[in-house]
Amino acid sequence: MIEVENLHKSFDGNKVLRGLSIKIKKGEVIALIGGSGCGKSVLLKHMAGLMRPDQGHVIIDGNNVSTLKGKKLTTLREGLGFLFQGGALFDSMTVFENVAFPLKEKTRLSDKLIDERVFHELENVGLSGSEHKYPSQISGGMVKRAALARSLVTDPETMLFDEPTTGLDPVIGLSILNLISSCHRRLSFTGIIVTHEIPRVFEIVGRVAMLHDGVVRAEGSPKEMISSSDPVVRSFVGEDAEAWSLCEPERSGSQDQ
Amino acid sequence: MSILRKLGEVSLDYLYRMGVMGMFLLKTFFYVFTPPLKINRFVKQVHFIGFQSMLVIVLTGCFTGMVMGFQGYNSLSKFGSDAFLGPMVGLSLIKELGPVLSAFVVTGMAGSAITAEIGIMRISEQIDAMELMGLNPYRYLVVPNFLAIIVSLPLLTALFDVIGIFGGYLVGVKLLGVGAGTYFGEMVSYVDMNDIMEGVYKSLSFGIIIVWVCCFKGYYTGVFTGFGAEGVSKATIQAVVLSFVLILVWDYFMTSLMF
Ligand SMILES: Nc1ncnc2c1ncn2[C@@H]1O[C@H](COP(=O)(O)OP(=O)(O)O)[C@@H](O)[C@H]1O
Ligand SMILES: [Mg+2]
């Protein structure tokens, strides 16, 4: 469960968040949409305790992230996975070492067990065969997938995905979204996906929130967003989504099988 | 009024930065003395800092010693005391030039690389990623460098001194004709343990200055310097310049204390 209440944050007079509130139920995954530079990453960083709010707070499973310190913050973060916009892989380590790092440093698993889990996780994201390459030697899409594997390898209870699909070609973008959704079914984490992948992300989330001018401008099910009469939401969700909603019966039919 | 205000703001800003920098050093000390220590990274950094700087240390040491040979002979022979070339070269190298110039070499070779590496990790969010794994970036990035420099710099300084004394020997004895026995004999009788310890203390404290400044500047890239590649290059320049200045200022204070 993630509760954000009245969050304010500004940088040198640049007011980014202006009293933002949002609630995400346990086990629920929502999509967070909004224009570039509107503060989506800033919001996620507050949730991870990487930034401190000027006002307001973030509560995850009863812990106030905005005031936690030291050991308690560390414990909270151990249950948290974060996919950074740029991947944030360690460049001095290979893909394999990157994914193994949190396990090696934070658990007492045997090397053999760690190897198994890492190989399994890399296979899941389709990176078998690139284990021993360095981040500088692989493409942007592969970096994102490796980072995804690294953030999922510890089985987090809360997952924050910052633009997992931005900058990837449509096929890989879709495969990453599917990957996230299958991981969600397996691990049932509480999560937020920041994305511009509209309407495709609508297929894997139950709820969508739109950030605008530092607050949540609109939230609701994908259908509600699409039929919204708010011009800001309409301009963002756009015609693609309407076309998507028209062919929905067909799609949900195929999903039932 | 607004000038006063501006002045106040600027000085508060500087005070704040100095406070943050001081806290950084305190935290580093704290994590140095509390386990666990990341041995692998420490060994890697000793190799990186110590081994890679060796060739440059040998070259600068040798040429510094040779120049000292010429200059010392030139000055001393005016007073007819060119027999004291050995102690002069030895003392200036051991007490002053060795620690300072080795520290400069290490700042240029290792310090700048440390700032750039940590800075890049900062702007590409690798440090944030580490924190989110519940790991302490100080232990992984700062402490290994700290210990590696503390171990390497005195050794590099010793190497510098030895090579420098040999360089002085080449010029003074082989070229200008001071007796080999005189050169080394006088050196042995005038250089005592205190002089050597002074050099060691200096190089230890210069080591702390280098790691402190270079890690700090890298760690706070983006906060005090602006983001992106430009932020990293600015941080690196600031780290090198600030290290040089602090080394020289601190050298003055230490010399005047031990005089
Ligand atoms: N560490 C920071 N220091 C100063 N300004 C920042 C910082 N992080 C983000 N910002 C500013 O906050 C705004 C929102 O950024 P961000 O959350 O990254 O946008 P996005 O919604 O595209 O992820 C931007 O205007 C950015 O310049
Ligand atoms: Mg962003």
Coordinates of C-alpha atoms and ligand atoms in Angstrom, one line a residue:
Chain A
M1 CA 0.0 0.0 0.0
I2 CA 1.4 3.4 -1.0
E3 CA -0.2 6.6 0.2
V4 CA 1.0 9.9 -0.9
E5 CA -0.5 12.9 0.8
N6 CA -0.2 16.6 -0.1
L7 CA 3.3 16.3 -1.4
H8 CA 5.1 19.5 -2.2
K9 CA 8.5 19.8 -3.8
S10 CA 10.3 22.7 -5.5
F11 CA 13.8 23.1 -6.8
D12 CA 15.2 26.7 -6.6
G13 CA 11.7 28.2 -6.9
N14 CA 10.7 25.7 -9.6
K15 CA 7.5 24.2 -8.1
V16 CA 7.4 20.6 -9.4
L17 CA 5.0 19.0 -7.0
R18 CA 2.2 21.1 -5.6
G19 CA 0.1 19.1 -3.1
L20 CA 0.0 15.8 -4.9
S21 CA -2.0 13.0 -3.3
I22 CA -2.5 9.4 -4.5
K23 CA -3.3 6.0 -3.0
I24 CA -2.2 2.7 -4.4
K25 CA -3.8 -0.5 -2.9
K26 CA -1.7 -3.5 -2.0
G27 CA -1.1 -5.7 -5.0
E28 CA -2.4 -3.1 -7.4
V29 CA -0.3 -1.7 -10.3
I30 CA -1.2 1.7 -11.7
A31 CA 0.1 3.6 -14.7
L32 CA 1.3 7.1 -14.2
I33 CA 1.2 9.3 -17.2
G34 CA 2.0 12.9 -17.8
G35 CA 4.2 15.2 -20.0
S36 CA 8.0 15.2 -19.8
G37 CA 9.4 17.2 -16.9
C38 CA 6.1 17.3 -15.0
G39 CA 7.7 15.5 -12.0
K40 CA 7.0 11.8 -12.5
S41 CA 10.5 10.8 -11.7
V42 CA 10.6 13.2 -8.8
L43 CA 7.4 11.6 -7.4
L44 CA 9.0 8.1 -7.6
K45 CA 12.2 9.3 -5.9
H46 CA 10.1 10.6 -3.0
M47 CA 8.5 7.2 -2.7
A48 CA 11.9 5.6 -2.5
G49 CA 13.2 8.1 0.0
L50 CA 15.8 9.4 -2.4
M51 CA 14.3 12.9 -2.1
R52 CA 12.8 14.6 0.9
P53 CA 9.5 16.5 0.4
D54 CA 9.2 20.2 1.3
Q55 CA 5.8 19.4 2.7
G56 CA 3.5 16.3 2.9
H57 CA 4.6 12.7 3.1
V58 CA 4.7 9.3 1.5
I59 CA 3.6 6.2 3.5
I60 CA 4.5 2.7 2.3
D61 CA 2.9 -0.1 4.3
G62 CA 2.5 2.1 7.3
N63 CA 6.1 3.5 7.3
N64 CA 6.5 7.2 6.6
V65 CA 9.3 7.1 4.0
S66 CA 9.8 10.9 4.2
T67 CA 11.1 10.8 7.7
L68 CA 12.6 7.3 7.9
K69 CA 16.4 7.2 8.5
G70 CA 19.2 4.7 8.8
K71 CA 18.4 1.1 9.4
K72 CA 14.6 1.5 9.1
L73 CA 15.0 3.1 5.7
T74 CA 17.3 0.4 4.6
T75 CA 14.8 -2.3 5.7
L76 CA 12.1 -0.6 3.8
R77 CA 14.2 -0.3 0.7
E78 CA 15.0 -4.0 0.8
G79 CA 11.4 -4.6 -0.1
L80 CA 11.4 -2.0 -2.8
G81 CA 12.5 -2.4 -6.4
F82 CA 13.2 0.6 -8.6
L83 CA 13.8 0.6 -12.3
F84 CA 15.6 3.9 -13.1
Q85 CA 14.8 5.8 -16.3
G86 CA 18.4 5.3 -17.5
G87 CA 18.8 1.8 -16.1
A88 CA 21.6 2.9 -13.7
L89 CA 23.5 -0.3 -14.2
F90 CA 27.0 -0.3 -12.6
D91 CA 29.4 0.2 -15.5
S92 CA 32.3 -1.4 -13.8
M93 CA 30.3 -4.7 -13.7
T94 CA 29.1 -7.1 -16.3
V95 CA 25.3 -7.7 -16.8
F96 CA 25.6 -10.9 -14.7
E97 CA 27.5 -9.2 -11.9
N98 CA 25.0 -6.3 -11.9
V99 CA 22.0 -8.7 -11.4
A100 CA 23.9 -10.8 -8.9
F101 CA 25.1 -7.8 -6.9
P102 CA 22.0 -7.2 -4.7
L103 CA 21.9 -10.9 -3.9
K104 CA 25.6 -11.2 -3.2
E105 CA 25.6 -8.2 -0.9
K106 CA 22.3 -8.5 0.8
T107 CA 21.5 -12.2 1.2
R108 CA 23.3 -15.3 2.5
L109 CA 22.5 -17.4 -0.6
S110 CA 25.2 -19.8 -1.8
D111 CA 27.0 -18.8 -5.0
K112 CA 25.4 -21.7 -6.8
L113 CA 21.9 -20.6 -5.8
I114 CA 22.7 -17.0 -6.8
D115 CA 24.0 -18.1 -10.2
E116 CA 20.8 -20.1 -10.8
R117 CA 18.5 -17.2 -9.9
V118 CA 20.5 -14.7 -11.9
F119 CA 20.5 -16.9 -15.0
H120 CA 16.8 -17.6 -14.6
E121 CA 16.0 -13.9 -14.3
L122 CA 18.2 -13.0 -17.3
E123 CA 16.4 -15.7 -19.3
N124 CA 13.1 -14.2 -18.3
V125 CA 14.1 -10.8 -19.8
G126 CA 15.6 -12.4 -22.8
L127 CA 19.2 -11.7 -22.0
S128 CA 20.7 -15.2 -22.1
G129 CA 24.0 -15.0 -23.9
S130 CA 24.8 -11.4 -22.9
E131 CA 25.7 -12.2 -19.2
H132 CA 29.3 -11.3 -19.6
K133 CA 29.0 -8.1 -21.5
Y134 CA 29.5 -4.7 -19.9
P135 CA 26.7 -2.1 -19.9
S136 CA 28.6 -0.1 -22.4
Q137 CA 28.7 -3.0 -24.9
I138 CA 24.9 -3.6 -25.1
S139 CA 22.0 -1.6 -26.6
G140 CA 19.7 0.7 -24.7
G141 CA 16.9 -1.8 -24.7
M142 CA 19.2 -4.5 -23.3
V143 CA 20.3 -2.1 -20.5
K144 CA 16.7 -1.5 -19.6
R145 CA 16.0 -5.3 -19.5
A146 CA 19.1 -6.0 -17.5
A147 CA 18.0 -3.3 -15.1
L148 CA 14.6 -4.8 -14.9
A149 CA 16.1 -8.2 -14.1
R150 CA 18.2 -6.5 -11.4
S151 CA 15.3 -4.8 -9.8
L152 CA 13.1 -8.0 -9.8
V153 CA 15.8 -10.4 -8.6
T154 CA 15.2 -9.7 -5.0
D155 CA 11.4 -10.3 -5.2
P156 CA 10.4 -6.9 -4.1
E157 CA 6.9 -6.1 -2.6
T158 CA 6.8 -2.7 -4.1
M159 CA 8.0 -1.9 -7.6
L160 CA 8.5 1.5 -9.2
F161 CA 9.1 1.5 -12.9
D162 CA 10.4 4.8 -14.3
E163 CA 9.7 4.7 -18.0
P164 CA 10.6 1.1 -18.6
T165 CA 9.7 1.4 -22.3
T166 CA 10.8 4.8 -23.4
G167 CA 13.3 4.9 -26.2
L168 CA 12.8 1.2 -27.1
D169 CA 11.4 -0.1 -30.3
P170 CA 7.7 -1.1 -30.2
V171 CA 8.3 -4.8 -30.2
I172 CA 10.8 -4.7 -27.3
G173 CA 8.6 -2.1 -25.5
L174 CA 5.7 -4.4 -25.7
S175 CA 7.7 -7.4 -24.5
I176 CA 8.9 -5.4 -21.5
L177 CA 5.3 -4.5 -20.6
N178 CA 4.3 -8.1 -20.9
L179 CA 7.3 -9.1 -18.8
I180 CA 6.2 -6.6 -16.1
S181 CA 2.7 -8.0 -16.1
S182 CA 3.8 -11.6 -15.9
C183 CA 6.1 -10.7 -13.0
H184 CA 3.2 -9.0 -11.4
R185 CA 1.1 -12.1 -11.7
R186 CA 3.9 -14.2 -10.2
L187 CA 5.0 -11.8 -7.4
S188 CA 1.9 -9.7 -7.0
F189 CA 3.9 -6.6 -6.0
T190 CA 2.3 -3.1 -5.5
G191 CA 3.6 -1.0 -8.4
I192 CA 3.7 2.1 -10.4
I193 CA 4.6 2.2 -14.1
V194 CA 5.6 5.6 -15.5
T195 CA 5.1 5.4 -19.2
H196 CA 4.2 7.1 -22.4
E197 CA 3.2 3.8 -23.8
I198 CA -0.5 4.7 -24.3
P199 CA -2.7 2.8 -24.9
R200 CA -0.7 -0.4 -24.6
V201 CA 0.0 0.0 -20.9
F202 CA -3.8 0.1 -20.4
E203 CA -3.9 -3.6 -21.0
I204 CA -1.8 -4.5 -18.0
V205 CA -3.0 -2.0 -15.4
G206 CA -6.3 -1.6 -13.6
R207 CA -5.9 2.1 -13.0
V208 CA -4.3 5.1 -14.6
A209 CA -3.3 8.4 -13.0
M210 CA -2.4 11.5 -14.9
L211 CA 0.1 14.0 -13.4
H212 CA -0.3 17.6 -14.5
D213 CA 0.9 20.9 -12.9
G214 CA 2.2 19.1 -9.9
V215 CA -1.0 17.3 -8.9
V216 CA -3.0 14.3 -10.0
R217 CA -5.2 15.8 -12.6
A218 CA -7.3 12.7 -13.3
E219 CA -7.4 9.1 -12.2
G220 CA -9.5 6.1 -13.0
S221 CA -9.7 2.9 -15.0
P222 CA -8.3 3.0 -18.5
K223 CA -11.9 3.2 -19.9
E224 CA -12.7 6.2 -17.7
M225 CA -9.6 7.9 -18.9
I226 CA -10.4 7.4 -22.5
S227 CA -13.9 8.7 -22.1
S228 CA -12.8 11.6 -20.0
S229 CA -14.1 15.0 -21.0
D230 CA -11.1 16.8 -19.5
P231 CA -9.3 18.5 -22.4
V232 CA -5.9 17.9 -20.8
V233 CA -6.5 14.2 -20.4
R234 CA -8.0 14.0 -23.9
S235 CA -5.0 15.7 -25.5
F236 CA -2.7 13.3 -23.7
V237 CA -4.6 10.0 -24.1
G238 CA -5.6 10.9 -27.6
E239 CA -7.1 9.1 -30.5
D240 CA -4.9 6.0 -30.4
A241 CA -6.6 5.1 -27.2
E242 CA -10.0 5.5 -28.6
A243 CA -9.1 3.2 -31.5
W244 CA -7.8 0.8 -28.9
S245 CA -11.0 0.9 -26.9
L246 CA -13.1 0.1 -30.0
C247 CA -11.3 -3.2 -30.6
E248 CA -11.3 -4.1 -26.9
P249 CA -14.0 -6.9 -27.1
E250 CA -11.8 -8.8 -29.5
R251 CA -8.7 -8.4 -27.4
S252 CA -10.3 -9.4 -24.1
G253 CA -11.9 -12.4 -25.9
S254 CA -8.5 -13.6 -26.9
Q255 CA -7.2 -13.1 -23.3
D256 CA -9.7 -15.4 -21.8
Q257 CA -8.5 -18.4 -23.6
Chain B
M1 CA 20.9 46.7 1.1
S2 CA 20.7 44.1 -1.7
I3 CA 24.5 43.9 -1.9
L4 CA 24.7 43.1 1.8
R5 CA 22.0 40.6 1.3
K6 CA 23.8 39.0 -1.6
L7 CA 27.0 38.9 0.4
G8 CA 25.2 37.2 3.2
E9 CA 23.7 34.7 0.9
V10 CA 27.0 33.9 -0.7
S11 CA 28.8 33.5 2.6
L12 CA 26.0 31.3 4.0
D13 CA 26.2 29.2 0.9
Y14 CA 29.9 28.7 1.4
L15 CA 29.5 28.0 5.0
Y16 CA 26.9 25.4 4.2
R17 CA 29.2 23.7 1.6
M18 CA 32.0 23.6 4.1
G19 CA 29.7 22.0 6.6
V20 CA 28.6 19.4 4.1
M21 CA 32.3 18.7 3.2
G22 CA 33.2 18.4 6.9
M23 CA 30.4 16.0 7.4
F24 CA 31.6 14.0 4.4
L25 CA 35.0 13.5 6.1
L26 CA 33.5 12.6 9.4
K27 CA 31.2 10.0 7.8
T28 CA 34.2 8.6 5.8
F29 CA 36.2 8.2 9.0
F30 CA 33.2 6.5 10.7
Y31 CA 32.9 4.0 7.9
V32 CA 36.6 3.4 7.7
F33 CA 36.7 2.2 11.3
T34 CA 33.5 0.1 11.2
P35 CA 33.4 -3.2 9.4
P36 CA 32.6 -4.6 6.9
L37 CA 35.4 -3.6 4.6
K38 CA 35.1 -4.3 0.9
I39 CA 38.5 -6.0 0.5
N40 CA 38.2 -6.6 -3.3
R41 CA 37.6 -3.0 -4.1
F42 CA 40.4 -2.0 -1.8
V43 CA 42.9 -4.2 -3.6
K44 CA 41.6 -3.0 -7.0
Q45 CA 42.1 0.6 -5.9
V46 CA 45.6 0.0 -4.5
H47 CA 46.5 -1.5 -7.9
F48 CA 44.8 1.4 -9.7
I49 CA 46.2 4.2 -7.6
G50 CA 49.5 2.7 -6.5
F51 CA 50.7 0.7 -9.5
Q52 CA 49.5 3.0 -12.2
S53 CA 51.1 6.1 -10.7
M54 CA 54.5 4.3 -10.3
L55 CA 56.0 5.2 -13.7
V56 CA 55.1 8.8 -13.4
I57 CA 56.5 8.9 -9.8
V58 CA 59.8 7.4 -11.0
L59 CA 60.1 9.9 -13.9
T60 CA 59.2 13.0 -11.8
G61 CA 61.3 11.8 -8.9
C62 CA 64.3 11.2 -11.1
F63 CA 64.1 14.6 -12.8
T64 CA 63.4 16.5 -9.6
G65 CA 66.5 14.9 -8.0
M66 CA 68.7 15.7 -11.0
V67 CA 67.5 19.3 -11.0
M68 CA 68.2 19.5 -7.3
G69 CA 71.7 18.2 -8.1
F70 CA 72.4 21.1 -10.4
Q71 CA 70.7 23.8 -8.4
G72 CA 72.1 22.6 -5.1
Y73 CA 75.6 22.3 -6.4
N74 CA 75.4 25.7 -8.0
S75 CA 74.2 27.4 -4.7
L76 CA 76.5 25.4 -2.4
S77 CA 79.6 25.7 -4.4
K78 CA 79.3 29.5 -4.1
F79 CA 80.0 29.0 -0.4
G80 CA 82.5 26.3 -1.0
S81 CA 80.3 23.8 0.7
D82 CA 79.4 21.5 -2.2
A83 CA 80.2 18.6 0.1
F84 CA 76.8 19.1 1.6
L85 CA 75.0 18.4 -1.7
G86 CA 73.9 15.0 -0.4
P87 CA 72.1 16.3 2.8
M88 CA 70.6 19.2 0.8
V89 CA 69.1 16.9 -1.9
G90 CA 68.1 14.3 0.7
L91 CA 66.5 16.7 3.1
S92 CA 64.6 18.7 0.6
L93 CA 63.3 15.6 -1.0
I94 CA 62.3 13.7 2.1
K95 CA 60.8 16.7 4.0
E96 CA 59.3 18.7 1.2
L97 CA 59.5 17.8 -2.5
G98 CA 58.8 14.1 -2.2
P99 CA 55.5 14.3 -0.2
V100 CA 54.2 17.4 -2.1
L101 CA 55.1 16.3 -5.7
S102 CA 54.0 12.7 -5.1
A103 CA 50.7 14.1 -3.8
F104 CA 50.4 16.2 -6.9
V105 CA 51.1 13.2 -9.2
V106 CA 48.5 11.1 -7.3
T107 CA 46.0 13.9 -7.4
G108 CA 46.4 14.2 -11.1
M109 CA 46.4 10.5 -11.9
A110 CA 44.2 8.9 -9.3
G111 CA 42.3 11.8 -7.7
S112 CA 40.9 13.1 -10.9
A113 CA 39.9 9.6 -12.0
I114 CA 38.1 9.0 -8.7
T115 CA 36.1 12.2 -9.0
A116 CA 35.1 11.5 -12.6
E117 CA 34.2 7.9 -11.8
I118 CA 32.1 8.8 -8.7
G119 CA 30.6 11.8 -10.5
I120 CA 29.5 9.7 -13.5
M121 CA 28.0 7.2 -11.0
R122 CA 26.1 10.0 -9.4
I123 CA 24.7 11.6 -12.5
S124 CA 23.7 8.2 -14.0
E125 CA 21.9 7.4 -10.8
Q126 CA 24.2 4.4 -10.0
I127 CA 24.7 5.8 -6.5
D128 CA 21.0 6.1 -6.0
A129 CA 20.6 2.5 -7.2
M130 CA 23.1 1.4 -4.7
E131 CA 21.3 3.2 -1.9
L132 CA 18.1 1.6 -3.0
M133 CA 19.6 -1.8 -2.7
G134 CA 20.1 -0.9 1.0
L135 CA 23.9 -0.6 0.4
N136 CA 26.0 2.2 1.7
P137 CA 27.8 4.0 -1.1
Y138 CA 30.5 5.2 1.3
R139 CA 31.6 1.7 1.9
Y140 CA 31.8 0.8 -1.8
L141 CA 33.1 4.0 -3.2
V142 CA 34.8 6.2 -0.6
V143 CA 36.3 3.9 2.0
P144 CA 38.3 1.7 -0.5
N145 CA 39.7 4.7 -2.1
F146 CA 40.5 6.2 1.3
L147 CA 42.5 3.2 2.5
A148 CA 44.1 2.7 -0.9
I149 CA 45.5 6.2 -0.9
I150 CA 46.6 6.0 2.7
V151 CA 48.5 2.9 1.9
S152 CA 49.8 3.9 -1.5
L153 CA 50.8 7.5 -1.1
P154 CA 53.5 7.0 1.6
L155 CA 55.0 4.2 -0.5
L156 CA 55.0 6.2 -3.6
T157 CA 56.5 9.1 -1.7
A158 CA 59.3 6.8 -0.5
L159 CA 59.9 5.6 -4.1
F160 CA 60.0 9.3 -5.2
D161 CA 62.6 10.1 -2.5
V162 CA 64.8 7.1 -3.4
I163 CA 64.7 7.8 -7.1
G164 CA 65.2 11.5 -6.5
I165 CA 68.3 10.9 -4.3
F166 CA 69.6 8.7 -7.1
G167 CA 68.9 11.4 -9.6
G168 CA 70.8 13.9 -7.4
Y169 CA 73.6 11.3 -7.3
L170 CA 73.7 11.0 -11.1
V171 CA 74.2 14.7 -11.5
G172 CA 76.2 15.6 -8.4
V173 CA 78.6 12.7 -8.4
K174 CA 78.7 11.4 -12.0
L175 CA 78.4 14.7 -13.7
L176 CA 79.7 17.4 -11.4
G177 CA 82.3 15.4 -9.5
V178 CA 81.2 15.4 -5.9
G179 CA 82.6 12.3 -4.3
A180 CA 80.2 9.4 -4.0
G181 CA 81.3 8.8 -0.4
T182 CA 80.8 12.5 0.5
Y183 CA 77.3 12.6 -1.1
F184 CA 76.0 9.6 0.7
G185 CA 78.1 9.9 3.9
E186 CA 77.0 13.4 4.6
M187 CA 73.4 12.5 3.8
V188 CA 73.5 9.7 6.4
S189 CA 74.9 12.0 9.1
Y190 CA 72.4 14.8 8.5
V191 CA 69.2 13.1 7.7
D192 CA 67.7 11.6 10.9
M193 CA 64.5 9.7 11.7
N194 CA 62.5 12.8 12.6
D195 CA 63.0 14.1 9.0
I196 CA 61.8 10.9 7.6
M197 CA 58.8 10.8 9.9
E198 CA 58.0 14.4 8.9
G199 CA 57.8 13.2 5.3
V200 CA 55.6 10.2 6.3
Y201 CA 53.2 12.4 8.3
K202 CA 53.0 14.8 5.5
S203 CA 52.2 12.3 2.8
L204 CA 49.6 10.6 5.1
S205 CA 47.8 13.9 5.6
F206 CA 48.1 14.8 1.9
G207 CA 46.5 11.4 1.2
I208 CA 43.5 12.3 3.4
I209 CA 43.2 15.6 1.7
I210 CA 43.2 14.0 -1.8
V211 CA 40.6 11.4 -1.0
W212 CA 38.4 13.8 0.9
V213 CA 38.3 16.4 -1.8
C214 CA 38.2 14.1 -4.8
C215 CA 35.5 11.8 -3.4
F216 CA 33.5 14.7 -2.1
K217 CA 33.5 16.5 -5.4
G218 CA 32.5 13.4 -7.2
Y219 CA 29.8 12.4 -4.7
Y220 CA 28.2 15.8 -4.8
T221 CA 28.3 16.2 -8.6
G222 CA 25.0 17.6 -9.6
V223 CA 24.3 19.1 -6.3
F224 CA 26.9 21.8 -6.3
T225 CA 28.0 21.8 -10.0
G226 CA 25.1 21.1 -12.3
F227 CA 24.2 17.9 -14.0
G228 CA 25.4 16.1 -17.1
A229 CA 28.9 15.6 -18.6
E230 CA 29.6 19.3 -17.9
G231 CA 28.9 18.7 -14.2
V232 CA 31.4 15.9 -14.1
S233 CA 34.1 17.9 -15.9
K234 CA 33.6 20.9 -13.5
A235 CA 33.7 18.6 -10.5
T236 CA 36.9 17.1 -11.7
I237 CA 38.6 20.4 -12.3
Q238 CA 37.5 21.7 -8.9
A239 CA 38.7 18.6 -7.2
V240 CA 42.2 18.8 -8.7
V241 CA 42.6 22.5 -8.1
L242 CA 41.2 22.4 -4.5
S243 CA 43.4 19.4 -3.7
F244 CA 46.5 21.3 -5.0
V245 CA 45.7 24.4 -3.0
L246 CA 44.8 22.5 0.2
I247 CA 47.9 20.4 0.0
L248 CA 50.2 23.5 -0.2
V249 CA 48.3 25.4 2.5
W250 CA 48.4 22.4 4.8
D251 CA 52.0 21.8 4.0
Y252 CA 52.8 25.3 5.2
F253 CA 51.0 24.7 8.5
M254 CA 52.6 21.3 9.1
T255 CA 56.1 22.6 8.3
S256 CA 55.7 25.6 10.6
L257 CA 54.4 23.3 13.3
M258 CA 57.3 20.8 13.0
F259 CA 59.9 23.4 12.4
Ligands
LIG1 N1 17.7 17.0 -8.5 C1 17.1 18.0 -9.1 N2 17.5 19.2 -8.9 C2 16.8 20.3 -9.6 N3 15.8 20.1 -10.3 C3 15.3 18.9 -10.5 C4 15.9 17.7 -10.0 N4 15.3 16.6 -10.3 C5 14.2 17.1 -11.1 N5 14.3 18.4 -11.3 C6 13.3 19.2 -12.0 O1 12.0 18.7 -11.7 C7 11.2 18.7 -12.9 C8 10.6 17.4 -13.1 O2 11.6 16.4 -13.4 P1 11.3 14.9 -13.6 O3 10.5 14.4 -12.5 O4 12.6 14.2 -14.0 O5 10.3 14.9 -14.9 P2 9.7 13.6 -15.6 O6 8.2 13.8 -15.4 O7 9.9 13.8 -17.1 O8 10.2 12.4 -15.0 C9 12.1 19.1 -14.1 O9 11.8 20.5 -14.4 C10 13.5 19.0 -13.5 O10 14.3 20.0 -14.0
MG2 MG 11.4 11.0 -15.7

